[in-house]
mmCIF file of C-alpha atoms in Angstrom:
data_model
loop_
_atom_site.group_PDB
_atom_site.id
_atom_site.type_symbol
_atom_site.label_atom_id
_atom_site.label_comp_id
_atom_site.label_asym_id
_atom_site.label_seq_id
_atom_site.Cartn_x
_atom_site.Cartn_y
_atom_site.Cartn_z
ATOM 1 C CA MET F 1 57.491 202.653 12.230
ATOM 2 C CA LYS F 2 57.174 199.743 14.645
ATOM 3 C CA GLU F 3 58.936 201.526 17.499
ATOM 4 C CA ASN F 4 59.200 204.948 19.112
ATOM 5 C CA PRO F 5 59.052 207.734 18.196
ATOM 6 C CA ALA F 6 56.370 206.466 15.781
ATOM 7 C CA THR F 7 52.876 206.542 17.275
ATOM 8 C CA ASP F 8 49.714 204.544 16.699
ATOM 9 C CA VAL F 9 48.440 207.465 14.616
ATOM 10 C CA ASP F 10 51.542 207.266 12.384
ATOM 11 C CA ARG F 11 51.095 203.515 11.952
ATOM 12 C CA ALA F 12 47.380 203.911 11.149
ATOM 13 C CA ALA F 13 48.207 206.558 8.537
ATOM 14 C CA LEU F 14 50.768 204.236 6.943
ATOM 15 C CA LYS F 15 48.201 201.408 6.817
ATOM 16 C CA MET F 16 45.760 203.776 5.073
ATOM 17 C CA LEU F 17 48.095 204.439 2.117
ATOM 18 C CA PRO F 18 47.267 201.235 0.172
ATOM 19 C CA LYS F 19 43.557 202.043 0.550
ATOM 20 C CA LEU F 20 44.316 205.349 -1.176
ATOM 21 C CA GLY F 21 45.980 203.560 -4.079
ATOM 22 C CA MET F 22 49.579 204.067 -2.942
ATOM 23 C CA ILE F 23 52.242 201.471 -2.349
ATOM 24 C CA PRO F 24 54.549 202.371 0.558
ATOM 25 C CA VAL F 25 58.228 201.855 -0.223
ATOM 26 C CA GLU F 26 60.797 202.431 2.511
ATOM 27 C CA VAL F 27 63.450 205.055 1.794
ATOM 28 C CA SER F 28 66.379 206.226 3.849
ATOM 29 C CA LEU F 29 67.458 209.792 4.343
ATOM 30 C CA PRO F 30 71.109 210.809 4.656
ATOM 31 C CA ASN F 31 72.326 211.184 8.229
ATOM 32 C CA TRP F 32 72.861 214.933 8.006
ATOM 33 C CA PRO F 33 72.615 217.690 10.641
ATOM 34 C CA TYR F 34 69.075 218.765 9.734
ATOM 35 C CA GLN F 35 68.844 220.794 12.968
ATOM 36 C CA ALA F 36 71.198 223.279 11.263
ATOM 37 C CA LEU F 37 68.167 224.352 9.223
ATOM 38 C CA ASN F 38 66.665 225.849 12.394
ATOM 39 C CA LEU F 39 68.782 228.949 11.764
ATOM 40 C CA ILE F 40 66.686 229.629 8.649
ATOM 41 C CA LEU F 41 63.452 229.008 10.576
ATOM 42 C CA PHE F 42 64.482 231.489 13.269
ATOM 43 C CA ALA F 43 65.575 234.122 10.737
ATOM 44 C CA GLU F 44 62.351 233.754 8.719
ATOM 45 C CA GLY F 45 60.266 233.997 11.895
ATOM 46 C CA ALA F 46 62.153 237.060 13.071
ATOM 47 C CA ALA F 47 61.672 238.706 9.673
ATOM 48 C CA ALA F 48 57.945 237.950 9.714
ATOM 49 C CA PHE F 49 57.555 239.514 13.169
ATOM 50 C CA GLU F 50 60.119 242.294 12.766
ATOM 51 C CA GLU F 51 57.644 245.134 13.248
ATOM 52 C CA LEU F 52 56.227 243.524 16.393
ATOM 53 C CA THR F 53 59.755 243.005 17.743
ATOM 54 C CA LEU F 54 61.066 246.490 16.961
ATOM 55 C CA SER F 55 57.917 248.233 18.228
ATOM 56 C CA GLY F 56 58.203 246.470 21.578
ATOM 57 C CA GLY F 57 54.862 244.731 21.053
ATOM 58 C CA ILE F 58 56.652 241.443 21.447
ATOM 59 C CA ASN F 59 57.072 242.277 25.141
ATOM 60 C CA GLN F 60 53.301 241.871 25.557
ATOM 61 C CA LEU F 61 53.352 238.209 24.552
ATOM 62 C CA LYS F 62 52.666 235.988 27.531
ATOM 63 C CA VAL F 63 55.436 233.385 27.293
ATOM 64 C CA GLN F 64 58.876 234.948 27.693
ATOM 65 C CA THR F 65 60.982 231.880 28.563
ATOM 66 C CA PRO F 66 64.461 231.565 26.993
ATOM 67 C CA ASP F 67 63.252 229.184 24.264
ATOM 68 C CA ALA F 68 59.942 230.960 23.533
ATOM 69 C CA TRP F 69 59.374 232.606 20.149
ATOM 70 C CA PRO F 70 59.694 236.206 21.418
ATOM 71 C CA ASN F 71 63.233 235.548 22.604
ATOM 72 C CA LEU F 72 64.108 233.598 19.479
ATOM 73 C CA PHE F 73 62.942 236.576 17.389
ATOM 74 C CA ARG F 74 65.141 238.892 19.445
ATOM 75 C CA GLN F 75 68.159 236.592 19.201
ATOM 76 C CA ALA F 76 67.710 236.049 15.471
ATOM 77 C CA ARG F 77 68.489 239.711 14.849
ATOM 78 C CA PHE F 78 72.096 238.817 15.709
ATOM 79 C CA LEU F 79 72.493 235.806 13.430
ATOM 80 C CA SER F 80 75.589 235.773 11.262
ATOM 81 C CA ALA F 81 74.982 236.399 7.574
ATOM 82 C CA VAL F 82 77.717 233.882 6.788
ATOM 83 C CA ASP F 83 75.995 231.224 8.895
ATOM 84 C CA PHE F 84 72.679 232.028 7.188
ATOM 85 C CA VAL F 85 74.251 231.591 3.736
ATOM 86 C CA GLN F 86 75.827 228.292 4.803
ATOM 87 C CA ALA F 87 72.473 227.067 6.153
ATOM 88 C CA ASP F 88 70.768 228.098 2.907
ATOM 89 C CA ARG F 89 73.372 226.167 0.904
ATOM 90 C CA PHE F 90 72.659 223.148 3.090
ATOM 91 C CA ARG F 91 68.909 223.613 2.509
ATOM 92 C CA ARG F 92 69.524 223.485 -1.253
ATOM 93 C CA LYS F 93 71.678 220.362 -0.833
ATOM 94 C CA VAL F 94 68.887 218.653 1.135
ATOM 95 C CA ALA F 95 66.341 219.653 -1.524
ATOM 96 C CA GLU F 96 68.532 218.354 -4.353
ATOM 97 C CA GLU F 97 69.314 215.079 -2.586
ATOM 98 C CA ASN F 98 65.680 214.391 -1.801
ATOM 99 C CA GLY F 99 64.214 215.927 -4.951
ATOM 100 C CA ALA F 100 63.661 212.592 -6.656
ATOM 101 C CA ASN F 101 61.421 211.447 -3.813
ATOM 102 C CA PHE F 102 59.304 214.579 -4.035
ATOM 103 C CA PHE F 103 58.972 214.892 -7.796
ATOM 104 C CA THR F 104 58.693 211.318 -9.007
ATOM 105 C CA SER F 105 56.254 210.008 -6.423
ATOM 106 C CA ARG F 106 53.994 210.967 -3.602
ATOM 107 C CA PHE F 107 55.984 211.350 -0.413
ATOM 108 C CA ALA F 108 54.718 210.930 3.133
ATOM 109 C CA ALA F 109 56.946 212.144 5.952
ATOM 110 C CA SER F 110 56.400 212.823 9.597
ATOM 111 C CA ALA F 111 58.154 215.105 12.030
ATOM 112 C CA LEU F 112 59.524 211.942 13.594
ATOM 113 C CA GLY F 113 62.243 211.701 10.973
ATOM 114 C CA CYS F 114 60.579 208.702 9.330
ATOM 115 C CA ALA F 115 59.953 208.744 5.627
ATOM 116 C CA THR F 116 58.030 206.531 3.260
ATOM 117 C CA LYS F 117 58.022 206.948 -0.483
ATOM 118 C CA CYS F 118 54.597 206.067 -1.833
ATOM 119 C CA SER F 119 54.373 204.909 -5.415
ATOM 120 C CA PRO F 120 50.996 205.218 -7.077
ATOM 121 C CA SER F 121 49.453 201.829 -7.807
ATOM 122 C CA ALA F 122 48.797 200.726 -11.349
ATOM 123 C CA THR F 123 45.097 201.458 -10.901
ATOM 124 C CA THR F 124 45.536 205.017 -9.653
ATOM 125 C CA PRO F 125 46.931 207.659 -11.991
ATOM 126 C CA ALA F 126 49.568 209.875 -10.408
ATOM 127 C CA SER F 127 48.360 213.388 -9.822
ATOM 128 C CA PRO F 128 50.726 216.197 -10.842
ATOM 129 C CA ARG F 129 51.409 217.956 -7.536
#
């Protein structure tokens, strides 16, 4: 958290945890290809906007660059079912591997790929979330 890509906002949030009764404890995440989970994100997004895509309404959206959502929704219609199943298996593996962090403590994570496990202090009862 002392270097990029962490920001001053991230560092301030981490400093706030003890004031909230949590004790930050550093954890490490496996070095896995988490970007493979994007396939699921794209498929879920395409499913959510299927009617808009199939009706042609998606053509009215302003941004139509190659990496914009409208084009990702169109492309997702051609995703391999086998690849989707493999990505879903990987999602379950990630959930199982990291389950202890989520269910036995409070967990703070940022989109930066940094993670801090926060144990409740002795003075603060853990809330069942």
